[in-house]
CSV table of C-alpha atoms and ligand atoms in Angstrom, one decimal:
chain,number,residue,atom,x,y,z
A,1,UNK,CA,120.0,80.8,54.1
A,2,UNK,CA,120.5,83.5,51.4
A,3,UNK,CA,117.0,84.1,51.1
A,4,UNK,CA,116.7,84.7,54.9
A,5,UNK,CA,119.9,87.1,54.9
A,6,UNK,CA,118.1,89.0,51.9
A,7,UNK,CA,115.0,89.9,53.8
A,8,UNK,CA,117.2,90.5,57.0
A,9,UNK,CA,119.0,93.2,54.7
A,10,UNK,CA,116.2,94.4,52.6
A,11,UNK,CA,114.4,94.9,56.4
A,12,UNK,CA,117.0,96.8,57.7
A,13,UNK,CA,117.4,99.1,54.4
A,14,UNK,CA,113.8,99.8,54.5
A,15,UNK,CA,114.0,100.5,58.4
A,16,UNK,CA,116.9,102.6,58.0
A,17,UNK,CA,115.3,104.8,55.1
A,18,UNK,CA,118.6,103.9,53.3
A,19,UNK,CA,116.7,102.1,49.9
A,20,UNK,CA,114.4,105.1,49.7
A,21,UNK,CA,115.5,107.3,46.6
A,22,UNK,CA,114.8,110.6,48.7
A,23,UNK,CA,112.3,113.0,47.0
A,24,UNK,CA,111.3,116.3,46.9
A,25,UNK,CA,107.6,116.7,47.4
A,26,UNK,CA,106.3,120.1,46.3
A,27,UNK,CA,102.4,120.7,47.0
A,28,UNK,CA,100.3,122.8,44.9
A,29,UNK,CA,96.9,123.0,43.3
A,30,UNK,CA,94.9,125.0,39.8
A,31,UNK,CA,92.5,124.9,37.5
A,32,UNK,CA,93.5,121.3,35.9
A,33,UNK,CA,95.8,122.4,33.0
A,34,UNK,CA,97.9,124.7,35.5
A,35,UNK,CA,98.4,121.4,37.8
A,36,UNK,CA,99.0,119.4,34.4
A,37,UNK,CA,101.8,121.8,33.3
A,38,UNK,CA,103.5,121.8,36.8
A,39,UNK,CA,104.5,118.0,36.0
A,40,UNK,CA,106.0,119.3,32.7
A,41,UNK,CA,107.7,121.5,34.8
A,42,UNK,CA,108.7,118.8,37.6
A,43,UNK,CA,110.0,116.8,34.9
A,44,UNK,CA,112.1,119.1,33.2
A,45,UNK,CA,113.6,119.8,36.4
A,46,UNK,CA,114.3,116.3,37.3
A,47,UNK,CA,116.2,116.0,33.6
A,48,UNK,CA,118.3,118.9,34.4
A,49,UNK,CA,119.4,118.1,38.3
A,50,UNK,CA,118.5,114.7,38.8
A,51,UNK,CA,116.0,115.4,41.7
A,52,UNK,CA,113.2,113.6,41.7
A,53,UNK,CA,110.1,115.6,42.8
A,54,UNK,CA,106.6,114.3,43.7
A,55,UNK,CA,103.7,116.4,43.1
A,56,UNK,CA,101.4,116.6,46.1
A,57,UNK,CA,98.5,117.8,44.6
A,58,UNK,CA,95.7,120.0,46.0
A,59,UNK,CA,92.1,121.4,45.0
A,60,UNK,CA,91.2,124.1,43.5
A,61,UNK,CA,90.2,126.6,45.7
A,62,UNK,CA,92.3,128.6,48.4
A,63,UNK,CA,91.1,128.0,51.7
A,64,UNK,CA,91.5,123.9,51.2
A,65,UNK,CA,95.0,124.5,49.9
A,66,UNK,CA,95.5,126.5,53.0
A,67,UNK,CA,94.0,123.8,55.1
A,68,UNK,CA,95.7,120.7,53.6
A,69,UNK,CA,99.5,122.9,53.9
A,70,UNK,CA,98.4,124.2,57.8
A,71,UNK,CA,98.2,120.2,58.7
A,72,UNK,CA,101.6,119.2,57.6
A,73,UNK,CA,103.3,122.2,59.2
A,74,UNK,CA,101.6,121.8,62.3
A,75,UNK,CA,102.5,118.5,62.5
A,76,UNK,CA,105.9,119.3,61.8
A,77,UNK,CA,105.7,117.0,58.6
A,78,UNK,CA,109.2,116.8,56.2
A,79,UNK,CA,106.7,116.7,53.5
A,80,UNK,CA,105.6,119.3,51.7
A,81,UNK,CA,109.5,120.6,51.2
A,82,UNK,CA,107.8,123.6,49.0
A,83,UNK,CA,104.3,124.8,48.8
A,84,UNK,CA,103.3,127.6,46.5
A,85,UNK,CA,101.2,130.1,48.7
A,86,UNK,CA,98.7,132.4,48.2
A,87,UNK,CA,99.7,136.0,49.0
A,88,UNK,CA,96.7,136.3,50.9
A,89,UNK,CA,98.2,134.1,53.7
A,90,UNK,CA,101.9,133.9,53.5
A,91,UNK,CA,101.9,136.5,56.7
A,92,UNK,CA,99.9,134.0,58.9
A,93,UNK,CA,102.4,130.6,57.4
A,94,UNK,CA,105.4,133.5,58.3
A,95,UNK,CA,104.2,134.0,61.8
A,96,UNK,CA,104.2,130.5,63.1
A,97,UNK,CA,107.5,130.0,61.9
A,98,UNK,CA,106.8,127.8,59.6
A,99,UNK,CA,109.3,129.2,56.7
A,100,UNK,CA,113.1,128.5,55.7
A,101,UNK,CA,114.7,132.1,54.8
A,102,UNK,CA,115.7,131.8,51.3
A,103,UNK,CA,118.9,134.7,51.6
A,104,UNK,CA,120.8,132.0,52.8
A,105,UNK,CA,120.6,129.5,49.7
A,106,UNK,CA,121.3,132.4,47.4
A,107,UNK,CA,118.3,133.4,46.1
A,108,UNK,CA,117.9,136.8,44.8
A,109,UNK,CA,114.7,138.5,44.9
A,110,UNK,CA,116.2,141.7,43.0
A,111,UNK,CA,114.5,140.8,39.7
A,112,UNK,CA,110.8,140.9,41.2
A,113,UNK,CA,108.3,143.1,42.0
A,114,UNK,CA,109.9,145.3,45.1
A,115,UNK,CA,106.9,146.7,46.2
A,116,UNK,CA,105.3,143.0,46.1
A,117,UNK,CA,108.4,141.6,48.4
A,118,UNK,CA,108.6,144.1,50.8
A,119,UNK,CA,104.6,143.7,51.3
A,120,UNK,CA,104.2,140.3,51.2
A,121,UNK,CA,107.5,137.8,51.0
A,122,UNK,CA,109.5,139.8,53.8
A,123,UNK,CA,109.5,138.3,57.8
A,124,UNK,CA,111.3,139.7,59.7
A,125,UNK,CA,114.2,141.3,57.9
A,126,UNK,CA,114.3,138.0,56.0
A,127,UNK,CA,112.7,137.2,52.6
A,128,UNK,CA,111.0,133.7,53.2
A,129,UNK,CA,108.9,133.4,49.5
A,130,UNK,CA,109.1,134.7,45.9
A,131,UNK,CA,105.8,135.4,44.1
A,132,UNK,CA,105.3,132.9,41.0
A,133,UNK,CA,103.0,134.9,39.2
A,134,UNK,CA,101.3,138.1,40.2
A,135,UNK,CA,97.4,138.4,40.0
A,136,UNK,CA,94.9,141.2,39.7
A,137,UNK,CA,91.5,141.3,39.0
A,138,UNK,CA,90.2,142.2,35.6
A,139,UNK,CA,87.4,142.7,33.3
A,140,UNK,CA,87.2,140.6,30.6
A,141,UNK,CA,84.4,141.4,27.6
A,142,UNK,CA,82.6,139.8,24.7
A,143,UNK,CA,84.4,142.1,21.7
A,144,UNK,CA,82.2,140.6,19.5
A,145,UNK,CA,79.0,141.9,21.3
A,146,UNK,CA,80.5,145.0,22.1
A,147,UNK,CA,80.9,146.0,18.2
A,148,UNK,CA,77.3,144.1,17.4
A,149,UNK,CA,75.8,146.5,19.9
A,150,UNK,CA,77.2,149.2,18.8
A,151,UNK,CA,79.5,150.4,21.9
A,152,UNK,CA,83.1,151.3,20.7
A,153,UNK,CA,85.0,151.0,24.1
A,154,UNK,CA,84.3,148.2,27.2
A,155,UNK,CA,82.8,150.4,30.3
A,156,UNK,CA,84.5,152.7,32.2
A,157,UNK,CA,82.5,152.9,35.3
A,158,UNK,CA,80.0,150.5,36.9
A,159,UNK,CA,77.1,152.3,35.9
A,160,UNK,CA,78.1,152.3,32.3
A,161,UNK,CA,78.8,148.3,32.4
A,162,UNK,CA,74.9,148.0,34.5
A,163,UNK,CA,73.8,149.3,30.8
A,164,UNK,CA,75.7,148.4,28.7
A,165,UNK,CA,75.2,144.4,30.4
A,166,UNK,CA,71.6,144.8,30.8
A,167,UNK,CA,70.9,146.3,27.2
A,168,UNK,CA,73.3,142.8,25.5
A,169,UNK,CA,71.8,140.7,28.0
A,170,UNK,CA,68.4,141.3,26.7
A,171,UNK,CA,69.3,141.5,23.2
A,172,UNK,CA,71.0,137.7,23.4
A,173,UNK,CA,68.1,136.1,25.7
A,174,UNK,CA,65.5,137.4,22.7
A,175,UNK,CA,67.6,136.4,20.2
A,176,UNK,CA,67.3,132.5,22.0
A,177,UNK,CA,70.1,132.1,24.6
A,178,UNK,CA,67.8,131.9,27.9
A,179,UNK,CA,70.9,131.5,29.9
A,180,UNK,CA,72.7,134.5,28.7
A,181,UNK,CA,74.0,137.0,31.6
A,182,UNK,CA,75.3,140.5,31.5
A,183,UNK,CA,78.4,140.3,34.4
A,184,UNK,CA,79.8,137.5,36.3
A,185,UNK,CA,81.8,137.5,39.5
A,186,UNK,CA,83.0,135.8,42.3
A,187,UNK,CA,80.6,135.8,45.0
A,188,UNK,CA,80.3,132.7,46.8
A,189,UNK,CA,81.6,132.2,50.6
A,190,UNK,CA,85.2,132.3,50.3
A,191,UNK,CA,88.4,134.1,49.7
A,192,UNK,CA,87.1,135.1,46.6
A,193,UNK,CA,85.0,137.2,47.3
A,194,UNK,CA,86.5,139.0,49.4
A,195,UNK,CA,89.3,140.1,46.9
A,196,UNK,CA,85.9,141.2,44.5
A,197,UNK,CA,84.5,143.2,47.4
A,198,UNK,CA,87.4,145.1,48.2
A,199,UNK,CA,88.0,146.2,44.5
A,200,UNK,CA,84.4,147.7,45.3
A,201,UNK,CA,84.7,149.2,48.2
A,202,UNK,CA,88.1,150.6,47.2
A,203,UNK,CA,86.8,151.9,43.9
A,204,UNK,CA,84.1,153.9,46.6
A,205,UNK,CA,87.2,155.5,48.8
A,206,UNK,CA,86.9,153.0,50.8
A,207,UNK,CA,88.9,149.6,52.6
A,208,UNK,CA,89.0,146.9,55.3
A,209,UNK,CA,91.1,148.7,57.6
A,210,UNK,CA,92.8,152.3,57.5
A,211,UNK,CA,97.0,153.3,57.5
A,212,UNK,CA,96.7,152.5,61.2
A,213,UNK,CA,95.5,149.4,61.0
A,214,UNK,CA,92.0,150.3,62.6
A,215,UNK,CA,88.9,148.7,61.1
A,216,UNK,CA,86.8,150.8,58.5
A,217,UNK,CA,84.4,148.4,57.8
A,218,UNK,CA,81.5,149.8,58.2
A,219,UNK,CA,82.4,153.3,56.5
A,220,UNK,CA,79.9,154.9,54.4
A,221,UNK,CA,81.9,154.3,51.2
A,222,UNK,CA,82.0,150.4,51.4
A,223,UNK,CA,78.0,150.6,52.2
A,224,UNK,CA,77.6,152.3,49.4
A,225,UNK,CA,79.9,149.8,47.8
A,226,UNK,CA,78.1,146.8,48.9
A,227,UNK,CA,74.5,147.7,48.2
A,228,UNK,CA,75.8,148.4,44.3
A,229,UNK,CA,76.8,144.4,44.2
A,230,UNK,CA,73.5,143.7,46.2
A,231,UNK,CA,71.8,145.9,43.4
A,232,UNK,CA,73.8,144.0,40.3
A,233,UNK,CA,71.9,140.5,41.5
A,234,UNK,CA,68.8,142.0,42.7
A,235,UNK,CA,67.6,145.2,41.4
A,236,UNK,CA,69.6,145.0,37.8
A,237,UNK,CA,69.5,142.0,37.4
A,238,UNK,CA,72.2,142.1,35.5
A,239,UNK,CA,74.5,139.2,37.5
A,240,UNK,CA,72.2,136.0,38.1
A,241,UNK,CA,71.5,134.8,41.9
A,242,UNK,CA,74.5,131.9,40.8
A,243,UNK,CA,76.8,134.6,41.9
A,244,UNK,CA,76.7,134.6,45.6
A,245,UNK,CA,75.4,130.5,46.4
A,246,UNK,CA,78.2,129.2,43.7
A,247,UNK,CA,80.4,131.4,42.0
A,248,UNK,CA,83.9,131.2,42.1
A,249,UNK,CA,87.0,131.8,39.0
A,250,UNK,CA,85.7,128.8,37.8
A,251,UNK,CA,82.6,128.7,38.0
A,252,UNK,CA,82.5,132.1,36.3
A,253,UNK,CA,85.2,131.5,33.5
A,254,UNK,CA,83.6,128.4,32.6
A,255,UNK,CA,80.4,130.2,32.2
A,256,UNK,CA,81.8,133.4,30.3
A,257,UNK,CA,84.0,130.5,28.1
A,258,UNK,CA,80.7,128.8,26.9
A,259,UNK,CA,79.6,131.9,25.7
A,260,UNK,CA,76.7,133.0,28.3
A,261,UNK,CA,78.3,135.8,29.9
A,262,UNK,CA,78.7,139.7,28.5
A,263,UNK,CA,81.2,140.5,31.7
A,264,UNK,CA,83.2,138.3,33.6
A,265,UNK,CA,85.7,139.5,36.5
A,266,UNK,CA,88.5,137.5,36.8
A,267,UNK,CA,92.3,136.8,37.0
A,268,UNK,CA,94.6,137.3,34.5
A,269,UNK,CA,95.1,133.0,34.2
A,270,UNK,CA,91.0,133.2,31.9
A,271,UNK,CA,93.0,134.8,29.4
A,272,UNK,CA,94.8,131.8,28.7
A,273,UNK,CA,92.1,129.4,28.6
A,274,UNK,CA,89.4,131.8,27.1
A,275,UNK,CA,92.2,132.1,23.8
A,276,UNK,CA,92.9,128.1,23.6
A,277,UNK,CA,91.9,126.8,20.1
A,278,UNK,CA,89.0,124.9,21.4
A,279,UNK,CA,87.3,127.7,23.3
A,280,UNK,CA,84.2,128.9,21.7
A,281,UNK,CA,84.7,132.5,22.7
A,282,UNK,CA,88.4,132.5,20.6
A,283,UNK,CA,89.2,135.5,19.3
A,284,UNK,CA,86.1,137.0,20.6
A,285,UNK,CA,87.3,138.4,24.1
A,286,UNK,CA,89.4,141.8,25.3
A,287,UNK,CA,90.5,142.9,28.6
A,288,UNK,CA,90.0,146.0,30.6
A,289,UNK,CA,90.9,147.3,33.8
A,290,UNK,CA,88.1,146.9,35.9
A,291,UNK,CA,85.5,150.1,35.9
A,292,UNK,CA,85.1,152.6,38.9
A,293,UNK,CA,82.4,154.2,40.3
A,294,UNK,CA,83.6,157.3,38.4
A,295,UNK,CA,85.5,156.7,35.1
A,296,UNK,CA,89.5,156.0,36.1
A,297,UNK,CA,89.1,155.0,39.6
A,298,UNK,CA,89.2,151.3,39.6
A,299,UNK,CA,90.6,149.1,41.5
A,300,UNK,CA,91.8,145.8,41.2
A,301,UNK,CA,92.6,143.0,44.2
A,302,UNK,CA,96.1,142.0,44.4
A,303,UNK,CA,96.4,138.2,44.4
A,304,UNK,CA,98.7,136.0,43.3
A,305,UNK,CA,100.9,132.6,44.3
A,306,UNK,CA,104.1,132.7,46.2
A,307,UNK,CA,107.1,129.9,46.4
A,308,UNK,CA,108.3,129.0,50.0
A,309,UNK,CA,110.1,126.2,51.2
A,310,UNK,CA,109.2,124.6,55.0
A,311,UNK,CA,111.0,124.8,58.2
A,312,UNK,CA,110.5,121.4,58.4
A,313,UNK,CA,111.9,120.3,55.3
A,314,UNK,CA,114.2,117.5,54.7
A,315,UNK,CA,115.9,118.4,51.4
A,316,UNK,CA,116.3,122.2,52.1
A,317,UNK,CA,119.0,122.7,49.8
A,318,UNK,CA,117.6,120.7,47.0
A,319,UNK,CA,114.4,122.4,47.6
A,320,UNK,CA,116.5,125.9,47.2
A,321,UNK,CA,117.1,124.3,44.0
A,322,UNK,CA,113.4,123.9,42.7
A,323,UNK,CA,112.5,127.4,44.3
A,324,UNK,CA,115.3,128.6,42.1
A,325,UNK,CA,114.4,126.7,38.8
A,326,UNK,CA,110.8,127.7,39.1
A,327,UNK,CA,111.8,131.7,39.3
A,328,UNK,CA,114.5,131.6,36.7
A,329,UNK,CA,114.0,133.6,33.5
A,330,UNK,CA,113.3,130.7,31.4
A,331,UNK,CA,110.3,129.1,33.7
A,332,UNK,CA,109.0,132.2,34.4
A,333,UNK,CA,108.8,133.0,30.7
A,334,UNK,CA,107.4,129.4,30.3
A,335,UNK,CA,105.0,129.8,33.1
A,336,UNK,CA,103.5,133.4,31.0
A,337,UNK,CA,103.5,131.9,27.7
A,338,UNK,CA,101.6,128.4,28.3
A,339,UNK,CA,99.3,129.0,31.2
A,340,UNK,CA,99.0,133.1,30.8
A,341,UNK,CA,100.6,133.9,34.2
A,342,UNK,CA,101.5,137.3,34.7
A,343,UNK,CA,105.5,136.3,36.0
A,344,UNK,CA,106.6,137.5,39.7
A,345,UNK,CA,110.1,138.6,37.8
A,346,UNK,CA,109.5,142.4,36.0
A,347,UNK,CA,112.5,141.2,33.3
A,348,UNK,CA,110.1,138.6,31.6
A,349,UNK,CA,107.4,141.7,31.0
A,350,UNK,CA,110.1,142.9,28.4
A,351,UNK,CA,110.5,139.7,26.5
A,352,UNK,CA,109.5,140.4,23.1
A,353,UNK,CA,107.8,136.6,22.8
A,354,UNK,CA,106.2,137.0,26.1
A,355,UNK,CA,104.4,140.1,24.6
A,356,UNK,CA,103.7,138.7,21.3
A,357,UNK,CA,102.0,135.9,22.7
A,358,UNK,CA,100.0,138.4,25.3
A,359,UNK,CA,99.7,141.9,24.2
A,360,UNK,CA,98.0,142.9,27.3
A,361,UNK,CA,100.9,141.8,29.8
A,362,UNK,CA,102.4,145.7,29.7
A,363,UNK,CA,98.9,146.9,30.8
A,364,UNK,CA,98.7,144.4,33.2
A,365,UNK,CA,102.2,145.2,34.6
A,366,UNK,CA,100.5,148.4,36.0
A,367,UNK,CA,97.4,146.5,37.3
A,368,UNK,CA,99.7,145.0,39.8
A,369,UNK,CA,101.8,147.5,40.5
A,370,UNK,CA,98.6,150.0,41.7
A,371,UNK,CA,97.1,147.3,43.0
A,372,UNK,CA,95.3,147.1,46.3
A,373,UNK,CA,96.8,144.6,48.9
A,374,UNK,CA,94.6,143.0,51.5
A,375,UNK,CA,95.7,143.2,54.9
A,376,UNK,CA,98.7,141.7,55.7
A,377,UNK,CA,98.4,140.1,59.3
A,378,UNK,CA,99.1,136.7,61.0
A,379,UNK,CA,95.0,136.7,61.6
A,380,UNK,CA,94.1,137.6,58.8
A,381,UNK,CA,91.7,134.8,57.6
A,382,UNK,CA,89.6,135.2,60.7
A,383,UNK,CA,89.0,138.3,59.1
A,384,UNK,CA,88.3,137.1,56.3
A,385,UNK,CA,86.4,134.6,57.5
A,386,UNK,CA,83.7,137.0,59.1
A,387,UNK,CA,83.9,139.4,56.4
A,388,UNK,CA,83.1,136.5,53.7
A,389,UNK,CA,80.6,135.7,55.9
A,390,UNK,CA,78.8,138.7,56.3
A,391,UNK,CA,79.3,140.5,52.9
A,392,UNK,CA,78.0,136.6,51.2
A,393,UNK,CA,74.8,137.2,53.7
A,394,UNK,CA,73.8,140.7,52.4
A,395,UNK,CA,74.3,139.7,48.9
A,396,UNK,CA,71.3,136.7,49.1
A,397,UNK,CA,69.2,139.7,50.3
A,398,UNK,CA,68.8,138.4,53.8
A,399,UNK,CA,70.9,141.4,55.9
A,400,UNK,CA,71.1,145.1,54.4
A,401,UNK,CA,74.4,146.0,53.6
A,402,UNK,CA,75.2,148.3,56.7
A,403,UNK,CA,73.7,145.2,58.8
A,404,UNK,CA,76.3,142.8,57.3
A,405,UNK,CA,79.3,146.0,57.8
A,406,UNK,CA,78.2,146.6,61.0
A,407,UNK,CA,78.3,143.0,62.1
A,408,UNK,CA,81.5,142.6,60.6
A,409,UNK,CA,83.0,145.8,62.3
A,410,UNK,CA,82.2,144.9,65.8
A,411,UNK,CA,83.2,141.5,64.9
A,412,UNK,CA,86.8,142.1,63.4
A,413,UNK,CA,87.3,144.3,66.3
A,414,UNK,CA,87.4,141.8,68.8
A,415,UNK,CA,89.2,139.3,66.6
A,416,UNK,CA,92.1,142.4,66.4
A,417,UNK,CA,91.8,142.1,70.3
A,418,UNK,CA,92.1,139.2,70.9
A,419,UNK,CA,95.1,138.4,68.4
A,420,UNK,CA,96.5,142.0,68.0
A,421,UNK,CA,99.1,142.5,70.3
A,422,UNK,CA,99.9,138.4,70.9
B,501,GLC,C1,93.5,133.8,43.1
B,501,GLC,C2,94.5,134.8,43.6
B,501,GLC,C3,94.6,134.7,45.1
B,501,GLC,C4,93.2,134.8,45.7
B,501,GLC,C5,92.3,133.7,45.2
B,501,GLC,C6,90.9,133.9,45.7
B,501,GLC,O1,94.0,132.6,43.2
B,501,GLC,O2,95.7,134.7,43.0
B,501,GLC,O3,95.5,135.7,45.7
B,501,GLC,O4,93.2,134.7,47.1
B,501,GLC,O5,92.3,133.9,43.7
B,501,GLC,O6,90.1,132.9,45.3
């Protein structure tokens, strides 16, 4: 008799939810150490508010996190309560509706970048995400080879880097590394790419769309733009075919980390990894802003993860709570000093630790605040998608580069159509 009145009672407390310890779930993806020291961060939190959180963890690369968080909300799924977002799409998440305001849980979003909130984390009037850490892209360099080679400062403009690359590139393959490249980048078919391109094209004059809105795709500036990062695979040389069928952040860090690579774009999270004790290139790497076409006019992508909290949550409140833990002072300084994030909060830049441990975070402070958004728009990954697309098409050599920008005009124009005024 007792035994049957147990599983009568067990049955109704698992039918009723009521033995379920209820748990955040927060859902977010890395390079493998960034994922590992989100647990830390999980359990630290837990110890301090008794909220247990489970880790809902994601690949790598940004259009399958995208995917994996677009199926729960469209299904209206309690779970993920918080996602970290790339900036790239928090406008599209925003639109459907698929956000909790975080103004009403007391959340300030006075210490961050302004110019990043108002852009990216404001719907409506409301403030629905707080960027994590901030990203821009970068040039990283061999400061060993630099000074072996005689060259006392890392290149200015992408000519002087096509030299500079091609000269060390040679030098290193003679001297017995066959797989030694002058400059990696991100050039296979996906969102990073398109952040590369448009530091080219907007080192040129150029962009994806003008003040208006309207599409400039096809303008002579990003042409010119495009047929310079055909000409680094193909005419140089100096960036191997790898780039456009594979490359991604990391595939290229890996690459530049194992010592094979002169140049590498990337974000500023390399940093952190290149420096770690067991990386051969230790001590051996610098930073620079990325070159222009003339000396000073650079321009880097802005990138970067954002914290939101779904509509559909269960646990808002407690959510509030993590969203609120994670962009505190003290995680945000954690965040910069293990995993080399550049923090969403500007009062971290001015810890004296924080520096000490990176040097290059106040030069990177005004990487990010000059630099260049992509567009902003509910639809914007199907113009991404067409512009990845086309721009990955011209670099394998198969489509000139006003082929590829003509194609992509005509194309984002009737994607603007068709979505603009919905
Ligand atoms: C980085 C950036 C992100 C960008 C992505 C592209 O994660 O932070 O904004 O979209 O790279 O791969």
């Amino acid at each position: 008799m007792k035994k049957v009145l147990f599983f009568v009672l067990s049955a109704f407390l698992f039918f009723t939810g009521c033995s379920r310890t209820p748990k955040l779930t927060f859902m977010v993806g890395g390079a493998p150490n960034e994922v590992q020291y989100w647990k830390q961060v999980i359990a630290d939190f837990e110890t301090k508010t008794g909220i247990k959180v489970t880790l809902l963890e994601q690949s790598g690369k940004t259009e399958q996190r995208l995917q994996s968080i677009q199926v729960a909300l469209r299904g209206s799924q309690p779970d993920p309560d918080i996602m970290l977002l790339d900036v790239g799409w928090i406008g599209q998440i925003a639109s459907a509706g698929w956000l909790e305001s975080l103004g009403e849980y007391g959340i300030d979003p006075t210490p961050f970048f302004g110019g990043i909130i108002t852009l990216a984390d404001t719907f409506d009037g409301k403030f629905i995400a707080l960027p994590v850490y901030v990203d821009g892209g970068l040039l990283y360099y061999r400061s060993d080879l630099l000074a072996k080679y005689g060259y006392a400062n890392p290149p200015a403009t992408w000519q002087e880097l096509v030299d500079m690359g091609l000269k060390i590139q040679d030098g290193e393959r003679k001297a017995g590394n066959t797989n030694f490249v002058g400059f990696l980048w991100q050039g296979d078919k996906y969102e990073g790419l398109i952040c590369d391109a448009l530091e080219y094209f907007a080192s040129a004059g150029g962009n994806f769309l003008d003040q208006t809105g309207a599409p400039i795709i096809n303008s002579e500036a990003n042409i010119k733009a495009l047929q310079f990062m055909v000409d680094l695979i193909h005419t140089y040389k100096v960036s191997p075919e790898s780039v456009y069928t594979e490359m991604n952040e990391e595939g290229v860090r890996e690459y530049f980390q194992a010592g094979n690579a002169m140049f590498e774009r990337n974000w500023p999270y390399a940093w952190g990894l290149h420096s770690k004790d067991d990386s051969p290139v230790k001590g051996k790497v610098g930073i620079a802003p990325l070159p222009g076409f003339e000396a000073g006019k650079g321009a880097s992508t802005l990138g970067g993860w954002h914290i939101a909290v779904s509509k559909y949550s269960d646990m808002k409140k407690e959510a509030a709570e993590f969203v609120k833990y994670v962009t505190s002072f003290e995680v945000q300084k954690a965040l910069s000093m293990e995993l080399g994030w550049n923090p969403g909060r500007m009062d971290v830049y001015k810890d004296a630790e924080v520096i000490a441990k990176n040097p290059n975070l106040p030069i990177l402070r005004e990487v990010f605040i000059n630099a260049v958004p992509r567009p902003s728009l509910p639809y914007y990954t199907a113009i991404s998608d067409v512009l990845q697309a086309q721009i990955n098409e011209a670099l394998s050599g198969k489509i000139s580069p006003k082929a590829a920008l003509d194609s992509a005009q005509e194309k984002v124009i009737m994607i603007i159509k068709e979505y603009g005024n919905k």
